[in-house]
Amino acid sequence: MPQSFPVHSFEPSSRLVSNCLSNPLSKKGAIYIHIPFCIQKCIYCDFYSKTDLSLIPDYITTLVKEIKKRSESQNNINTIYFGGGTPSLLSIGQVDLLLHTIKDTFSIASNAEISFEINPGTVDLKYLEKLRNIGINRLSIGVQSFNDDKLKFLKRIHSADDALRAIDHARKARFINISFDLIYGLPCETKSMWLKDLEKAVTMEPAHLSCYMLTIEPLTALDKKVTTGTITPLDNTFMTLLFKHTAKVLNNFGFDHYEISSFAKNRSTRSKHNSQYWNMTPYFGFGAAAHSYDGKKRAWNHKSIKNYMKDINSGRLPVEGSEILDLKQKKLETIMLRLRTLEGIDIKKYKSQFNINFKEEFKDIIKSVQDNAFGCLSHDSFALNLEGKIRLDNIIEIFAKKIL
Ligand code: SF4
């Protein structure tokens, strides 16, 4: 089995999408709202966002129309996620309007997880208190680092002090379920620099941490710097070391490494929203560039805010494209997503979904993974260990060759 690999982080903002009209009776599990605005573009970011904030009011009006247009009575939403972009650029009134529209249009579980991404450079105590009061119950804070040099390199708009203040304010505003996003593997980053960041994060006692390896996404400012030779990225071997180190340190601090980039203090503080993606639960995505999945079809909205608003305001759904997942694609996606997780593939569930025994179907691959000590087959499941997760891309490739 090849040894080299890229470890990919799950990017909640590549955040999934669909138009769902093909299967009106399907039950929907999640709602994602994309807020594609940022004060400035971070060097590494390829999420769809614009810096023209004057568009926000019209965008919110359009979002409300889209949510109402795609309403379905037969659904049971148990997670709502405001991502971006920078949702914390919205006024409380705008967030409240979106939440009310969702609640008036869909059936929302009374204990629904309602997450909201905040950029530490955009919030104060009052804002967070109001967010809590209107029903947001989980915060995802884009800390990225507690090191100002790292933040400057990444072109973040905030400092380490801003992040510490935002965390303090979040607690004062009575948020308990708080997650931090952290980034590691910057050019010139040493093991001790990352360890310091990680330890600082742990001392702030978050319920959840998402630790993303810096990846060079095509056409970003970072990509340009790498292509022109201005900076040299860390090599794969060192990145692997940092990845292993992250898992080890957080494990020692009592975090559960339940997905490649995700660590939770306990089972109840895992991201319920992202877990639905990893379970291939249907979801609605609202807003420009948002994706949806109805259990059969994946669809994606226009990336361009202009085209998105034009379609909605002309009475059309703002769908740019869609694809029906055939059985092979569904199988591969299920395996791909489940192998990211601690629990891996549920053998019984796989049989009920695809009417075939996973152990029989992939006997050779399972044997090879086990012989190399990259994972383990039990009576109920097949999961990769840390060494296996490091080689996830290679292992998926082998599954893909067999399935497709
Ligand atoms: S704030 Fe977030 S979404 Fe906006 S540019 Fe930076 S990383 Fe991308």
Short mmCIF file of C-alpha atoms and ligand atoms in Angstrom, two decimals:
data_model
loop_
_atom_site.label_atom_id
_atom_site.label_comp_id
_atom_site.label_asym_id
_atom_site.label_seq_id
_atom_site.Cartn_x
_atom_site.Cartn_y
_atom_site.Cartn_z
CA MET A 1 0.00 0.00 0.00
CA PRO A 2 1.50 3.40 -0.93
CA GLN A 3 2.92 5.35 1.95
CA SER A 4 2.51 8.91 0.75
CA PHE A 5 -0.83 10.64 1.22
CA PRO A 6 -2.48 13.97 1.59
CA VAL A 7 -4.67 14.23 4.69
CA HIS A 8 -7.70 16.29 3.82
CA SER A 9 -9.69 18.25 6.28
CA PHE A 10 -13.45 18.17 6.04
CA GLU A 11 -14.44 21.63 4.96
CA PRO A 12 -17.80 22.44 6.36
CA SER A 13 -18.11 25.23 3.86
CA SER A 14 -17.58 23.22 0.74
CA ARG A 15 -20.66 22.55 2.54
CA LEU A 16 -22.82 20.50 0.87
CA VAL A 17 -26.09 21.21 -1.22
CA SER A 18 -29.80 20.21 -3.47
CA ASN A 19 -33.09 21.06 -4.74
CA CYS A 20 -34.91 18.18 -3.10
CA LEU A 21 -37.98 18.53 -5.27
CA SER A 22 -37.32 15.15 -6.82
CA ASN A 23 -38.33 13.39 -3.65
CA PRO A 24 -40.85 15.46 -1.76
CA LEU A 25 -41.55 12.77 0.81
CA SER A 26 -37.97 12.32 1.91
CA LYS A 27 -37.13 13.26 5.48
CA LYS A 28 -34.53 15.98 5.78
CA GLY A 29 -32.11 16.02 8.64
CA ALA A 30 -30.14 19.22 8.34
CA ILE A 31 -30.24 22.79 7.13
CA TYR A 32 -27.16 24.74 6.08
CA ILE A 33 -27.29 28.51 5.48
CA HIS A 34 -24.40 30.05 3.55
CA ILE A 35 -23.46 33.66 4.31
CA PRO A 36 -20.93 34.46 1.56
CA PHE A 37 -19.46 37.70 2.93
CA CYS A 38 -16.11 38.44 4.56
CA ILE A 39 -14.30 41.63 5.51
CA GLN A 40 -11.22 40.43 3.66
CA LYS A 41 -10.13 37.23 2.00
CA CYS A 42 -7.83 34.96 4.01
CA ILE A 43 -4.79 33.77 2.09
CA TYR A 44 -5.75 30.08 2.06
CA CYS A 45 -9.50 30.28 1.62
CA ASP A 46 -11.38 28.96 -1.40
CA PHE A 47 -14.86 29.13 0.11
CA TYR A 48 -17.21 31.30 -1.87
CA SER A 49 -17.36 34.75 -0.27
CA LYS A 50 -17.35 38.39 -1.35
CA THR A 51 -16.08 41.49 0.43
CA ASP A 52 -18.86 43.82 -0.84
CA LEU A 53 -20.87 43.98 2.38
CA SER A 54 -23.43 46.39 0.87
CA LEU A 55 -25.06 43.34 -0.75
CA ILE A 56 -25.98 41.78 2.60
CA PRO A 57 -29.50 43.28 3.05
CA ASP A 58 -30.67 42.19 -0.43
CA TYR A 59 -29.02 38.81 0.04
CA ILE A 60 -30.93 38.19 3.27
CA THR A 61 -34.23 39.16 1.62
CA THR A 62 -33.44 36.67 -1.15
CA LEU A 63 -32.45 33.93 1.31
CA VAL A 64 -35.81 34.30 3.04
CA LYS A 65 -37.53 33.87 -0.33
CA GLU A 66 -35.47 30.75 -1.12
CA ILE A 67 -36.24 29.14 2.24
CA LYS A 68 -39.98 29.76 1.78
CA LYS A 69 -39.90 28.56 -1.82
CA ARG A 70 -38.29 25.28 -0.89
CA SER A 71 -40.45 24.58 2.12
CA GLU A 72 -41.51 21.01 2.74
CA SER A 73 -43.96 19.91 5.34
CA GLN A 74 -42.62 16.36 5.64
CA ASN A 75 -39.29 16.81 7.22
CA ASN A 76 -37.66 16.64 10.58
CA ILE A 77 -34.79 19.03 10.96
CA ASN A 78 -32.50 18.42 13.90
CA THR A 79 -29.54 20.62 13.01
CA ILE A 80 -29.22 24.10 11.55
CA TYR A 81 -25.82 25.53 10.65
CA PHE A 82 -24.97 29.13 9.73
CA GLY A 83 -21.65 29.01 7.88
CA GLY A 84 -19.72 31.15 5.50
CA GLY A 85 -18.13 33.37 4.77
CA THR A 86 -18.72 35.21 7.99
CA PRO A 87 -22.22 34.80 9.45
CA SER A 88 -21.25 37.11 12.33
CA LEU A 89 -21.32 40.03 9.85
CA LEU A 90 -25.12 39.79 9.96
CA SER A 91 -27.09 41.94 12.36
CA ILE A 92 -29.01 40.11 15.08
CA GLY A 93 -32.22 41.17 13.35
CA GLN A 94 -31.08 39.45 10.15
CA VAL A 95 -30.13 36.23 11.96
CA ASP A 96 -33.42 36.29 13.83
CA LEU A 97 -35.36 36.77 10.60
CA LEU A 98 -33.62 33.77 9.01
CA LEU A 99 -34.21 31.60 12.07
CA HIS A 100 -37.88 32.57 12.26
CA THR A 101 -38.33 31.88 8.56
CA ILE A 102 -36.77 28.43 8.96
CA LYS A 103 -38.90 27.66 12.00
CA ASP A 104 -42.08 28.87 10.26
CA THR A 105 -41.30 26.83 7.15
CA PHE A 106 -39.84 23.55 8.42
CA SER A 107 -40.50 21.21 11.27
CA ILE A 108 -37.59 21.74 13.65
CA ALA A 109 -36.84 19.38 16.54
CA SER A 110 -37.22 21.08 19.92
CA ASN A 111 -33.67 20.06 20.88
CA ALA A 112 -32.15 20.98 17.50
CA GLU A 113 -28.46 21.88 17.44
CA ILE A 114 -28.27 25.41 16.00
CA SER A 115 -24.67 26.34 15.17
CA PHE A 116 -23.29 29.69 14.16
CA GLU A 117 -19.78 30.50 12.92
CA ILE A 118 -18.23 33.64 14.32
CA ASN A 119 -15.07 35.46 13.36
CA PRO A 120 -13.41 36.82 16.53
CA GLY A 121 -12.81 40.15 14.77
CA THR A 122 -16.53 40.83 14.34
CA VAL A 123 -18.28 40.19 17.67
CA ASP A 124 -18.70 41.74 21.13
CA LEU A 125 -20.42 40.57 24.30
CA LYS A 126 -23.76 42.17 23.42
CA TYR A 127 -23.85 40.50 20.02
CA LEU A 128 -23.15 37.08 21.52
CA GLU A 129 -25.74 37.55 24.27
CA LYS A 130 -28.34 38.40 21.67
CA LEU A 131 -27.36 35.41 19.53
CA ARG A 132 -27.89 33.16 22.53
CA ASN A 133 -31.22 34.82 23.31
CA ILE A 134 -32.62 34.23 19.83
CA GLY A 135 -31.84 30.50 20.04
CA ILE A 136 -28.31 29.86 18.75
CA ASN A 137 -26.96 27.10 21.01
CA ARG A 138 -23.58 26.21 19.51
CA LEU A 139 -20.76 28.53 18.50
CA SER A 140 -17.98 27.69 16.10
CA ILE A 141 -15.25 30.26 16.69
CA GLY A 142 -12.75 30.81 13.88
CA VAL A 143 -9.76 31.13 16.21
CA GLN A 144 -7.29 29.49 13.77
CA SER A 145 -4.32 30.28 16.05
CA PHE A 146 -3.27 32.03 19.25
CA ASN A 147 -0.08 33.18 17.54
CA ASP A 148 -0.25 36.66 15.97
CA ASP A 149 2.46 35.84 13.41
CA LYS A 150 0.44 32.88 12.17
CA LEU A 151 -2.73 34.99 12.05
CA LYS A 152 -0.96 37.71 10.07
CA PHE A 153 0.44 35.19 7.61
CA LEU A 154 -3.06 33.75 7.11
CA LYS A 155 -4.42 37.31 6.58
CA ARG A 156 -6.97 36.87 9.33
CA ILE A 157 -8.67 40.11 10.40
CA HIS A 158 -8.25 39.38 14.12
CA SER A 159 -5.47 39.00 16.66
CA ALA A 160 -4.91 36.33 19.30
CA ASP A 161 -6.25 38.78 21.91
CA ASP A 162 -9.44 39.22 19.88
CA ALA A 163 -9.87 35.44 19.89
CA LEU A 164 -9.35 35.24 23.67
CA ARG A 165 -11.85 38.05 24.18
CA ALA A 166 -14.42 36.38 21.90
CA ILE A 167 -14.08 33.12 23.85
CA ASP A 168 -14.50 34.96 27.15
CA HIS A 169 -17.55 36.80 25.82
CA ALA A 170 -19.04 33.58 24.49
CA ARG A 171 -18.86 32.09 27.99
CA LYS A 172 -20.31 35.23 29.57
CA ALA A 173 -23.13 35.01 27.03
CA ARG A 174 -23.89 31.49 28.40
CA PHE A 175 -22.67 29.45 25.46
CA ILE A 176 -21.61 26.00 26.66
CA ASN A 177 -21.26 24.17 23.36
CA ILE A 178 -18.26 26.02 21.89
CA SER A 179 -15.95 24.77 19.17
CA PHE A 180 -12.71 26.35 17.92
CA ASP A 181 -11.32 26.03 14.41
CA LEU A 182 -7.53 25.77 14.37
CA ILE A 183 -5.10 25.59 11.45
CA TYR A 184 -1.70 23.95 11.46
CA GLY A 185 1.09 23.19 9.03
CA LEU A 186 1.92 26.72 7.92
CA PRO A 187 5.25 27.11 6.09
CA CYS A 188 7.92 27.51 8.77
CA GLU A 189 5.64 26.19 11.51
CA THR A 190 7.54 24.02 13.96
CA LYS A 191 6.24 21.21 16.11
CA SER A 192 6.64 23.33 19.24
CA MET A 193 4.76 26.28 17.68
CA TRP A 194 1.80 24.02 16.92
CA LEU A 195 1.98 22.34 20.31
CA LYS A 196 1.82 25.76 21.98
CA ASP A 197 -1.28 26.67 19.97
CA LEU A 198 -2.92 23.36 20.74
CA GLU A 199 -2.18 23.57 24.46
CA LYS A 200 -3.46 27.12 24.61
CA ALA A 201 -6.67 25.98 22.96
CA VAL A 202 -7.10 23.14 25.45
CA THR A 203 -6.64 25.48 28.43
CA MET A 204 -9.65 27.45 27.17
CA GLU A 205 -11.74 24.28 27.66
CA PRO A 206 -13.67 24.10 24.40
CA ALA A 207 -16.30 21.38 24.03
CA HIS A 208 -15.00 20.66 20.54
CA LEU A 209 -11.98 21.36 18.35
CA SER A 210 -11.65 21.22 14.58
CA CYS A 211 -7.97 21.07 13.62
CA TYR A 212 -7.40 21.61 9.92
CA MET A 213 -4.17 21.00 8.11
CA LEU A 214 -3.33 23.95 5.87
CA THR A 215 -3.99 22.88 2.29
CA ILE A 216 -2.98 24.76 -0.83
CA GLU A 217 -6.24 25.22 -2.67
CA PRO A 218 -6.00 26.10 -6.37
CA LEU A 219 -6.31 29.79 -7.30
CA THR A 220 -6.00 31.10 -3.73
CA ALA A 221 -3.45 33.77 -2.80
CA LEU A 222 -1.52 31.03 -1.01
CA ASP A 223 -1.44 28.92 -4.15
CA LYS A 224 0.00 31.88 -6.07
CA LYS A 225 2.77 32.31 -3.50
CA VAL A 226 3.64 28.64 -3.70
CA THR A 227 3.56 28.61 -7.51
CA THR A 228 5.81 31.66 -7.76
CA GLY A 229 8.21 30.18 -5.21
CA THR A 230 7.63 32.97 -2.64
CA ILE A 231 6.93 30.34 -0.02
CA THR A 232 7.66 26.65 0.32
CA PRO A 233 5.01 24.47 1.95
CA LEU A 234 5.94 21.96 4.61
CA ASP A 235 6.68 18.52 3.27
CA ASN A 236 4.26 15.65 3.61
CA THR A 237 6.34 13.74 6.14
CA PHE A 238 6.38 16.66 8.55
CA MET A 239 2.67 17.30 7.99
CA THR A 240 2.03 13.67 8.88
CA LEU A 241 4.03 14.08 12.03
CA LEU A 242 1.95 17.14 13.02
CA PHE A 243 -1.25 15.24 12.30
CA LYS A 244 -0.18 12.34 14.51
CA HIS A 245 0.99 14.73 17.15
CA THR A 246 -2.38 16.52 17.16
CA ALA A 247 -4.23 13.25 17.69
CA LYS A 248 -1.87 12.15 20.45
CA VAL A 249 -1.90 15.44 22.37
CA LEU A 250 -5.67 15.86 22.21
CA ASN A 251 -6.19 12.25 23.15
CA ASN A 252 -4.00 12.83 26.22
CA PHE A 253 -6.19 15.80 27.10
CA GLY A 254 -9.27 13.60 26.94
CA PHE A 255 -10.62 14.54 23.53
CA ASP A 256 -12.32 11.94 21.41
CA HIS A 257 -10.84 11.88 17.85
CA TYR A 258 -14.17 11.05 16.25
CA GLU A 259 -13.41 12.24 12.72
CA ILE A 260 -10.15 13.03 10.91
CA SER A 261 -10.16 16.75 11.80
CA SER A 262 -12.66 16.71 14.66
CA PHE A 263 -12.18 16.23 18.38
CA ALA A 264 -14.92 16.30 21.00
CA LYS A 265 -14.74 16.42 24.79
CA ASN A 266 -17.44 13.77 24.89
CA ARG A 267 -20.02 12.13 22.69
CA SER A 268 -22.64 14.77 23.35
CA THR A 269 -20.39 17.58 22.11
CA ARG A 270 -19.63 16.01 18.73
CA SER A 271 -20.90 18.17 15.87
CA LYS A 272 -24.35 16.74 15.22
CA HIS A 273 -24.57 18.72 12.01
CA ASN A 274 -21.35 17.44 10.46
CA SER A 275 -22.14 13.95 11.73
CA GLN A 276 -25.24 14.04 9.52
CA TYR A 277 -23.03 14.71 6.49
CA TRP A 278 -20.80 11.78 7.43
CA ASN A 279 -23.93 9.63 7.70
CA MET A 280 -25.18 10.81 4.31
CA THR A 281 -28.34 12.15 5.90
CA PRO A 282 -30.31 14.42 3.54
CA TYR A 283 -29.80 18.13 4.00
CA PHE A 284 -30.99 21.43 2.61
CA GLY A 285 -28.43 24.06 1.67
CA PHE A 286 -29.69 27.62 1.29
CA GLY A 287 -27.80 30.53 -0.20
CA ALA A 288 -25.28 31.14 -2.96
CA ALA A 289 -22.94 28.17 -3.53
CA ALA A 290 -24.84 25.99 -1.06
CA HIS A 291 -25.37 22.32 -1.85
CA SER A 292 -28.27 20.05 -0.95
CA TYR A 293 -28.82 16.30 -0.94
CA ASP A 294 -32.16 14.57 -0.76
CA GLY A 295 -30.97 10.99 -0.43
CA LYS A 296 -30.86 10.50 -4.22
CA LYS A 297 -29.90 13.76 -5.82
CA ARG A 298 -27.22 16.30 -5.05
CA ALA A 299 -27.77 19.82 -6.33
CA TRP A 300 -25.87 23.04 -6.00
CA ASN A 301 -26.96 26.66 -6.09
CA HIS A 302 -25.34 29.34 -8.23
CA LYS A 303 -22.02 30.41 -6.83
CA SER A 304 -22.46 33.96 -8.04
CA ILE A 305 -24.54 36.04 -5.62
CA LYS A 306 -25.85 38.00 -8.59
CA ASN A 307 -27.14 34.91 -10.44
CA TYR A 308 -28.46 33.45 -7.21
CA MET A 309 -30.53 36.57 -6.50
CA LYS A 310 -31.61 36.91 -10.14
CA ASP A 311 -33.09 33.39 -10.21
CA ILE A 312 -34.95 33.73 -6.93
CA ASN A 313 -36.29 37.16 -7.82
CA SER A 314 -37.55 35.78 -11.16
CA GLY A 315 -39.44 33.02 -9.34
CA ARG A 316 -36.96 30.25 -10.19
CA LEU A 317 -34.99 27.95 -7.91
CA PRO A 318 -31.36 29.12 -7.96
CA VAL A 319 -30.01 25.69 -8.89
CA GLU A 320 -26.95 25.70 -11.12
CA GLY A 321 -26.55 21.94 -11.45
CA SER A 322 -27.47 18.57 -10.01
CA GLU A 323 -26.59 14.92 -10.23
CA ILE A 324 -28.39 11.74 -9.31
CA LEU A 325 -26.08 9.48 -7.34
CA ASP A 326 -26.15 5.99 -8.76
CA LEU A 327 -25.63 2.96 -6.55
CA LYS A 328 -21.87 2.83 -7.18
CA GLN A 329 -21.40 6.51 -6.33
CA LYS A 330 -23.50 6.14 -3.21
CA LYS A 331 -21.47 3.16 -2.09
CA LEU A 332 -18.19 4.93 -2.65
CA GLU A 333 -19.35 8.12 -0.91
CA THR A 334 -20.65 6.13 2.04
CA ILE A 335 -17.30 4.35 2.39
CA MET A 336 -15.36 7.58 1.87
CA LEU A 337 -17.30 9.49 4.52
CA ARG A 338 -17.57 6.67 7.05
CA LEU A 339 -13.85 5.84 6.94
CA ARG A 340 -13.15 9.38 8.12
CA THR A 341 -14.93 8.58 11.36
CA LEU A 342 -13.94 6.75 14.51
CA GLU A 343 -16.76 4.22 14.16
CA GLY A 344 -16.16 3.56 10.47
CA ILE A 345 -18.56 1.51 8.38
CA ASP A 346 -21.55 -0.04 10.10
CA ILE A 347 -21.73 -3.50 8.52
CA LYS A 348 -25.44 -4.04 9.22
CA LYS A 349 -26.42 -0.62 7.94
CA TYR A 350 -24.35 -1.17 4.79
CA LYS A 351 -26.19 -4.43 4.14
CA SER A 352 -29.56 -2.76 4.61
CA GLN A 353 -28.58 0.12 2.32
CA PHE A 354 -26.93 -1.84 -0.49
CA ASN A 355 -28.24 -5.36 0.00
CA ILE A 356 -24.76 -6.87 0.01
CA ASN A 357 -22.38 -8.04 2.69
CA PHE A 358 -19.54 -5.51 3.05
CA LYS A 359 -17.15 -8.15 4.41
CA GLU A 360 -17.68 -10.36 1.35
CA GLU A 361 -17.72 -7.55 -1.18
CA PHE A 362 -14.39 -6.09 -0.05
CA LYS A 363 -12.71 -9.16 1.41
CA ASP A 364 -9.34 -8.48 -0.28
CA ILE A 365 -9.18 -4.79 0.66
CA ILE A 366 -10.16 -5.51 4.27
CA LYS A 367 -7.44 -8.16 4.45
CA SER A 368 -4.81 -5.81 3.02
CA VAL A 369 -5.79 -3.02 5.45
CA GLN A 370 -5.65 -5.42 8.38
CA ASP A 371 -2.37 -7.05 7.27
CA ASN A 372 -0.81 -3.58 7.16
CA ALA A 373 -2.27 -2.73 10.58
CA PHE A 374 -4.13 0.27 9.15
CA GLY A 375 -7.54 -0.70 10.47
CA CYS A 376 -9.70 -3.34 11.98
CA LEU A 377 -12.74 -5.41 11.09
CA SER A 378 -15.02 -6.34 13.98
CA HIS A 379 -18.32 -8.15 13.99
CA ASP A 380 -20.23 -4.86 13.51
CA SER A 381 -17.88 -2.47 11.78
CA PHE A 382 -14.81 -1.76 9.70
CA ALA A 383 -12.76 1.26 10.76
CA LEU A 384 -9.34 2.74 10.08
CA ASN A 385 -6.92 3.53 12.88
CA LEU A 386 -4.66 6.60 12.88
CA GLU A 387 -2.16 4.99 10.48
CA GLY A 388 -5.03 4.09 8.19
CA LYS A 389 -6.50 7.58 8.32
CA ILE A 390 -3.11 8.95 7.28
CA ARG A 391 -3.46 6.80 4.16
CA LEU A 392 -7.16 7.48 3.68
CA ASP A 393 -6.82 8.83 0.14
CA ASN A 394 -4.90 5.77 -0.99
CA ILE A 395 -7.32 3.39 0.68
CA ILE A 396 -10.30 5.18 -0.90
CA GLU A 397 -8.62 4.92 -4.28
CA ILE A 398 -8.45 1.15 -3.87
CA PHE A 399 -12.14 1.00 -2.95
CA ALA A 400 -12.94 3.24 -5.94
CA LYS A 401 -11.12 0.92 -8.35
CA LYS A 402 -13.13 -2.02 -7.08
CA ILE A 403 -16.52 -0.22 -7.07
CA LEU A 404 -16.47 1.91 -10.23
S1 SF4 B 1 -13.07 34.51 7.16
FE1 SF4 B 1 -13.40 32.33 6.68
S2 SF4 B 1 -14.67 32.30 4.84
FE2 SF4 B 1 -13.84 34.39 5.06
S3 SF4 B 1 -12.03 34.39 3.78
FE3 SF4 B 1 -11.37 33.87 5.86
S4 SF4 B 1 -11.42 31.62 5.95
FE4 SF4 B 1 -12.58 32.26 4.14
#
